[in-house]
Amino acid sequence: MLLVMRKTATPEEIEAVIQSVEKRGYTARPIPGGERTAIGILHNNEPVDAALFLSMPGVREAIPVTKPYKLVGRELKHDDTVISAGSARVGNGSMTMIAGPCAVESLEQCLTIAREVKKAGATMFRGGAFKPRTSPYSFQGLGEEGLKILAAVREDTGLPVVTEAMDNEAFDMVEHYADVIQIGARNMQNFTLLKRAGKARKPVMLKRGMAATIEEWLMAAEYILEGGNPDVILCERGLRTFAMHSRNTLDLSAVPVVKRESHLPIIVDPSHAAGQRDQVIPLARAAAAVGVHGLMVEVHHAPETALSDGGQSLYPAQFAALCEDIRKISALFSEKR
Ligand code: PEP
Ligand code: MN
């Protein structure tokens, strides 16, 4: 339930309502609003009796919340969330271009790619230092050395960096170096990791699990908001289906649904959806047209030698051409983003 306070409600009246909610064993979560304060009621196992609060001074109305993703849904917070990470903004009208290699391989590799993608128009750099690989024999990432390389890239280019935290063990370390902490598709329902992400002081990019419904995905985001971190970027990256012509099937229909259901920004990763370079550009264009707030694209200056996902990585020149296309498509639909 959402308790909406009157515009004229005093801080004492708001505090009294919070106390009254907490006294009944629920959690009161004040929701920032432009003109008036609203208070979300969480952790109620049964429906809340609105009459208990409607009689209190300063309370204007009580709105029932019907969705299980209370903090993530638009019932408690209608306005779009805009997330700041260094110089980058994600959400509400903007189109954020995130680019970089699958994995951090060396300082030279990352700087080469970062300078190219920045020139093309990227506003954030990506690269994994901890890599979730299907095979234990594949390159697992450089760990802390990789994170230090990302920090050096930020220093050199000014681009904020997004990188994955695979487990709670390394979370503090990733949080220290990253501007945005990525939770990968394979970890979307790692609830211990989600709880840790809820305590993080940095924005989290939550990728959709490879067989997750939209409701499961939004409930995973709910863990992070419930933990106290309001800054979650959702990332659609394709689902596992029977299709053999691409690595995954990009679910673009998720975008308007998520935008209807949630105030959180949503971006698309066409690279992990496609798994093949030739599909990345058309899928990225389609994602821009469907109204995403950003794209995350794998780019490598020498994909044939890449330690992971070379086959789906764009060459820098292709990424630059894609940025041109995306600017044009975004301009057509800018008021709808
Ligand atoms: C990645 O973005 O580096 C990655 C591993 O993607 P996903 O978790 O979507 O497979
Ligand atoms: Mn990859």
Coordinates of C-alpha atoms and ligand atoms in Angstrom, one line a residue:
M1 CA 0.0 0.0 0.0
L2 CA 1.1 3.6 -0.7
L3 CA 0.1 6.3 1.7
V4 CA 0.1 9.7 -0.1
M5 CA 0.5 12.6 2.2
R6 CA -1.1 16.0 1.6
K7 CA 1.1 18.8 0.2
T8 CA 0.7 20.7 3.5
A9 CA 1.7 17.7 5.6
T10 CA 4.3 18.7 8.2
P11 CA 7.5 16.7 8.9
E12 CA 6.0 15.8 12.3
E13 CA 2.9 14.4 10.6
I14 CA 5.0 12.4 8.1
E15 CA 7.1 11.0 11.0
A16 CA 4.0 10.1 13.0
V17 CA 2.7 8.0 10.0
I18 CA 6.1 6.3 9.6
Q19 CA 6.1 5.4 13.3
S20 CA 2.5 4.1 13.1
V21 CA 3.4 1.9 10.2
E22 CA 6.5 0.5 11.9
K23 CA 4.7 0.0 15.2
R24 CA 2.5 -2.5 13.3
G25 CA 5.5 -4.5 12.3
Y26 CA 5.6 -3.3 8.7
T27 CA 8.4 -1.3 7.0
A28 CA 7.7 2.3 6.0
R29 CA 9.7 3.5 3.0
P30 CA 9.4 7.2 2.1
I31 CA 9.3 7.7 -1.6
P32 CA 10.9 10.9 -3.0
G33 CA 8.3 12.9 -5.0
G34 CA 8.2 16.3 -6.5
E35 CA 5.5 18.0 -4.5
R36 CA 4.4 15.7 -1.8
T37 CA 5.8 12.8 0.2
A38 CA 4.4 9.3 -0.2
I39 CA 5.2 6.4 2.1
G40 CA 5.3 2.8 0.8
I41 CA 4.4 0.0 3.2
L42 CA 6.5 -3.1 2.8
H43 CA 6.8 -6.4 4.6
N44 CA 3.1 -6.8 5.2
N45 CA 2.1 -10.4 4.9
E46 CA -1.6 -9.6 4.8
P47 CA -3.5 -6.7 3.2
V48 CA -3.1 -3.5 5.2
D49 CA -6.2 -1.8 6.6
A50 CA -6.2 1.6 5.0
A51 CA -8.5 3.1 7.6
L52 CA -5.7 2.8 10.2
F53 CA -3.8 5.5 8.5
L54 CA -6.5 7.6 6.6
S55 CA -7.6 9.1 9.9
M56 CA -4.2 10.4 10.7
P57 CA -3.4 14.1 10.2
G58 CA -1.7 14.9 6.8
V59 CA -2.7 11.7 5.1
R60 CA -4.5 12.3 1.8
E61 CA -5.1 8.8 0.3
A62 CA -4.1 5.2 0.5
I63 CA -3.4 3.4 -2.8
P64 CA -3.3 -0.4 -2.9
V65 CA -0.2 -1.9 -4.6
T66 CA -1.2 -4.9 -6.6
K67 CA 2.1 -5.9 -8.1
P68 CA 4.6 -8.1 -6.2
Y69 CA 7.5 -5.9 -7.3
K70 CA 6.5 -3.0 -5.1
L71 CA 9.6 -0.8 -5.2
V72 CA 10.4 -1.6 -8.8
G73 CA 6.9 -1.1 -10.1
R74 CA 5.2 2.2 -11.1
E75 CA 2.5 2.0 -8.5
L76 CA 4.8 3.2 -5.7
K77 CA 7.0 5.4 -8.0
H78 CA 5.5 6.7 -11.2
D79 CA 8.4 8.8 -12.5
D80 CA 11.2 7.3 -14.5
T81 CA 14.4 6.7 -12.6
V82 CA 17.5 8.3 -14.0
I83 CA 20.8 6.9 -13.0
S84 CA 24.1 8.7 -12.8
A85 CA 27.4 6.9 -13.1
G86 CA 30.4 9.3 -13.4
S87 CA 29.7 11.5 -16.4
A88 CA 27.1 9.1 -17.8
R89 CA 23.3 9.2 -17.4
V90 CA 21.0 6.3 -18.0
G91 CA 17.3 6.7 -18.3
N92 CA 14.5 9.1 -19.3
G93 CA 15.1 10.5 -22.8
S94 CA 18.8 9.7 -23.0
M95 CA 20.4 6.9 -25.1
T96 CA 23.5 5.6 -23.4
M97 CA 26.0 3.8 -25.5
I98 CA 28.2 1.3 -23.5
A99 CA 31.0 -0.4 -25.4
G100 CA 34.1 -2.4 -24.8
P101 CA 35.6 -5.9 -25.0
C102 CA 34.0 -9.0 -23.5
A103 CA 37.0 -9.4 -21.2
V104 CA 39.8 -7.1 -20.0
E105 CA 42.9 -8.7 -21.5
S106 CA 45.6 -6.0 -21.0
L107 CA 46.0 -2.3 -20.5
E108 CA 47.0 -1.8 -24.1
Q109 CA 44.0 -3.7 -25.4
C110 CA 41.5 -1.8 -23.2
L111 CA 43.0 1.7 -23.9
T112 CA 43.0 1.0 -27.7
I113 CA 39.4 0.0 -27.6
A114 CA 38.3 2.7 -25.1
R115 CA 39.8 5.5 -27.1
E116 CA 38.1 4.3 -30.3
V117 CA 34.7 3.8 -28.8
K118 CA 34.8 7.1 -27.0
K119 CA 35.6 8.8 -30.3
A120 CA 32.6 7.1 -31.8
G121 CA 30.2 8.3 -29.1
A122 CA 30.3 5.7 -26.3
T123 CA 29.6 7.2 -22.9
M124 CA 30.6 4.2 -20.8
F125 CA 33.2 1.4 -21.1
R126 CA 32.6 -2.3 -20.4
G127 CA 35.0 -5.2 -19.8
G128 CA 34.9 -8.2 -17.6
A129 CA 37.6 -8.9 -15.0
F130 CA 35.7 -11.8 -13.6
K131 CA 34.3 -13.9 -16.4
P132 CA 31.5 -16.5 -16.0
R133 CA 32.6 -19.1 -18.6
T134 CA 30.9 -22.3 -19.5
S135 CA 34.2 -24.2 -19.5
P136 CA 36.6 -24.1 -16.5
Y137 CA 39.4 -24.3 -19.1
S138 CA 38.4 -21.0 -20.8
F139 CA 40.0 -17.7 -19.8
Q140 CA 38.5 -16.7 -16.4
G141 CA 39.5 -13.0 -16.4
L142 CA 42.4 -11.1 -14.8
G143 CA 40.6 -10.5 -11.5
E144 CA 41.9 -7.5 -9.6
E145 CA 44.6 -6.7 -12.2
G146 CA 41.7 -6.3 -14.7
L147 CA 39.8 -4.0 -12.3
K148 CA 43.0 -1.8 -12.0
I149 CA 43.2 -1.7 -15.8
L150 CA 39.6 -0.5 -15.9
A151 CA 40.4 2.2 -13.4
A152 CA 43.3 3.3 -15.6
V153 CA 41.0 3.4 -18.6
R154 CA 38.6 5.7 -16.7
E155 CA 41.5 7.9 -15.7
D156 CA 42.7 8.1 -19.3
T157 CA 39.4 8.6 -21.1
G158 CA 37.0 9.9 -18.5
L159 CA 34.6 7.1 -19.3
P160 CA 32.9 5.4 -16.4
V161 CA 33.3 1.6 -16.3
V162 CA 30.9 -1.2 -15.9
T163 CA 32.2 -4.7 -14.9
E164 CA 30.7 -7.9 -13.4
A165 CA 30.7 -9.0 -9.8
M166 CA 30.3 -12.8 -10.0
D167 CA 30.2 -13.6 -6.3
N168 CA 30.0 -12.0 -2.8
E169 CA 33.6 -12.9 -2.2
A170 CA 34.9 -10.4 -4.8
F171 CA 32.0 -7.9 -4.5
D172 CA 33.8 -5.3 -2.3
M173 CA 36.7 -5.3 -4.7
V174 CA 34.5 -4.8 -7.7
E175 CA 32.5 -2.1 -5.9
H176 CA 35.7 -0.3 -5.1
Y177 CA 36.9 0.0 -8.8
A178 CA 33.6 0.0 -10.8
D179 CA 31.2 2.8 -11.6
V180 CA 28.4 0.4 -12.4
I181 CA 28.4 -3.2 -11.0
Q182 CA 27.1 -5.8 -13.4
I183 CA 25.2 -8.9 -12.3
G184 CA 25.3 -11.4 -15.1
A185 CA 22.5 -13.5 -16.6
R186 CA 23.7 -16.6 -14.8
N187 CA 23.5 -14.9 -11.5
M188 CA 20.1 -13.1 -11.9
Q189 CA 18.6 -15.3 -9.2
N190 CA 21.6 -15.5 -6.9
F191 CA 19.7 -14.1 -4.0
T192 CA 22.8 -13.7 -1.8
L193 CA 24.5 -11.7 -4.5
L194 CA 21.3 -9.6 -5.0
K195 CA 21.2 -8.8 -1.3
R196 CA 24.8 -7.7 -1.3
A197 CA 24.1 -5.5 -4.4
G198 CA 21.2 -4.0 -2.4
K199 CA 23.9 -2.7 0.1
A200 CA 26.2 -1.3 -2.7
R201 CA 26.8 2.4 -3.0
K202 CA 27.1 2.1 -6.8
P203 CA 24.5 1.5 -9.5
V204 CA 23.9 -2.1 -10.5
M205 CA 23.2 -3.4 -14.0
L206 CA 21.0 -6.5 -13.7
K207 CA 21.0 -8.7 -16.7
R208 CA 18.0 -10.9 -17.4
G209 CA 18.5 -14.5 -16.7
M210 CA 18.6 -16.7 -19.8
A211 CA 15.2 -18.3 -19.0
A212 CA 13.7 -15.7 -16.7
T213 CA 10.2 -14.3 -17.0
I214 CA 9.8 -10.6 -16.8
E215 CA 8.2 -11.0 -13.4
E216 CA 11.2 -13.0 -12.1
W217 CA 13.6 -10.4 -13.5
L218 CA 11.7 -7.5 -11.8
M219 CA 11.6 -9.5 -8.6
A220 CA 15.3 -9.9 -8.7
A221 CA 15.6 -6.1 -9.1
E222 CA 13.2 -5.8 -6.2
Y223 CA 15.8 -7.6 -3.9
I224 CA 18.3 -4.8 -4.7
L225 CA 15.9 -1.9 -4.1
E226 CA 14.5 -3.6 -1.0
G227 CA 18.1 -3.8 0.3
G228 CA 18.4 0.0 0.0
N229 CA 20.0 0.6 -3.4
P230 CA 17.6 2.5 -5.7
D231 CA 19.9 2.5 -8.8
V232 CA 19.3 -0.5 -11.0
I233 CA 19.6 -0.6 -14.7
L234 CA 17.8 -3.6 -16.3
C235 CA 19.6 -5.3 -19.3
E236 CA 17.8 -7.6 -21.8
R237 CA 20.4 -9.9 -23.3
G238 CA 18.3 -12.6 -25.0
L239 CA 16.7 -15.9 -23.9
R240 CA 17.6 -19.5 -24.5
T241 CA 15.2 -20.9 -27.1
F242 CA 15.1 -23.7 -29.6
A243 CA 16.6 -21.3 -32.3
M244 CA 20.0 -22.4 -33.6
H245 CA 20.6 -19.4 -35.9
S246 CA 21.7 -17.2 -33.0
R247 CA 23.2 -17.7 -29.6
N248 CA 20.0 -16.5 -27.8
T249 CA 16.8 -15.0 -28.9
L250 CA 16.6 -11.2 -28.2
D251 CA 13.3 -10.5 -26.5
L252 CA 12.5 -7.0 -27.7
S253 CA 8.9 -7.3 -26.6
A254 CA 10.2 -7.2 -23.0
V255 CA 11.2 -3.5 -23.5
P256 CA 7.7 -1.9 -23.7
V257 CA 6.5 -4.3 -21.0
V258 CA 9.2 -3.4 -18.6
K259 CA 8.8 0.3 -19.4
R260 CA 5.1 0.0 -18.6
E261 CA 5.7 -2.0 -15.4
S262 CA 8.8 -0.3 -14.0
H263 CA 10.3 3.1 -13.6
L264 CA 13.8 1.6 -13.9
P265 CA 15.8 2.2 -17.1
I266 CA 16.2 -0.7 -19.5
I267 CA 19.0 -1.2 -21.9
V268 CA 19.7 -4.0 -24.5
D269 CA 22.8 -6.1 -25.0
P270 CA 22.6 -7.3 -28.6
S271 CA 26.0 -8.9 -28.5
H272 CA 25.2 -11.7 -26.1
A273 CA 21.8 -12.1 -27.6
A274 CA 23.2 -12.6 -31.2
G275 CA 26.5 -14.3 -30.5
Q276 CA 27.4 -13.5 -34.1
R277 CA 28.8 -10.2 -35.4
D278 CA 26.6 -9.9 -38.4
Q279 CA 23.4 -9.9 -36.2
V280 CA 24.6 -7.3 -33.7
I281 CA 24.1 -4.2 -35.8
P282 CA 20.5 -4.9 -37.0
L283 CA 19.5 -6.0 -33.5
A284 CA 21.0 -2.9 -31.9
R285 CA 19.1 -0.7 -34.4
A286 CA 15.8 -2.5 -33.6
A287 CA 16.4 -2.1 -29.9
A288 CA 16.9 1.7 -30.3
A289 CA 13.6 1.9 -32.3
V290 CA 11.7 -0.1 -29.6
G291 CA 12.7 2.6 -27.1
V292 CA 15.5 1.4 -24.9
H293 CA 17.5 3.8 -22.8
G294 CA 20.8 2.4 -23.9
L295 CA 22.8 -0.3 -25.6
M296 CA 25.8 -2.4 -24.4
V297 CA 27.9 -3.6 -27.3
E298 CA 31.0 -5.7 -27.4
V299 CA 33.8 -4.1 -29.4
H300 CA 37.4 -5.4 -30.0
H301 CA 40.1 -4.0 -32.2
A302 CA 41.4 -7.5 -33.0
P303 CA 38.5 -9.9 -32.4
E304 CA 40.2 -12.8 -34.1
T305 CA 42.7 -12.8 -31.1
A306 CA 40.2 -12.0 -28.4
L307 CA 40.2 -14.3 -25.3
S308 CA 36.4 -14.4 -25.2
D309 CA 33.5 -13.6 -27.5
G310 CA 35.6 -12.4 -30.4
G311 CA 33.0 -13.8 -32.9
Q312 CA 30.4 -11.4 -31.7
S313 CA 32.6 -8.4 -31.1
L314 CA 32.3 -5.5 -33.5
Y315 CA 35.3 -3.8 -35.1
P316 CA 35.7 -0.2 -33.9
A317 CA 34.7 1.1 -37.3
Q318 CA 31.5 -0.9 -37.3
F319 CA 30.7 0.5 -33.8
A320 CA 31.3 4.0 -35.1
A321 CA 28.9 3.4 -38.0
L322 CA 26.4 1.9 -35.6
C323 CA 26.6 5.0 -33.3
E324 CA 25.7 7.1 -36.4
D325 CA 22.6 4.9 -37.1
I326 CA 21.6 5.0 -33.4
R327 CA 21.7 8.8 -33.3
K328 CA 19.4 9.0 -36.3
I329 CA 16.9 6.4 -34.9
S330 CA 17.0 8.0 -31.4
A331 CA 16.2 11.4 -32.9
L332 CA 13.1 9.9 -34.6
F333 CA 11.7 8.5 -31.3
S334 CA 13.4 10.7 -28.7
E335 CA 10.2 11.9 -27.0
K336 CA 9.1 8.3 -26.5
R337 CA 12.2 7.0 -24.9
Ligands
PEP1 C1 28.8 -10.1 -20.1 O1 28.1 -9.1 -20.4 O2 30.0 -10.0 -20.0 C2 28.2 -11.4 -20.0 C3 28.9 -12.5 -19.5 O3 26.9 -11.4 -20.3 P1 25.7 -12.4 -19.9 O4 25.7 -12.4 -18.3 O5 24.5 -11.7 -20.4 O6 25.9 -13.7 -20.5
MN2 MN 31.0 -11.6 -23.7

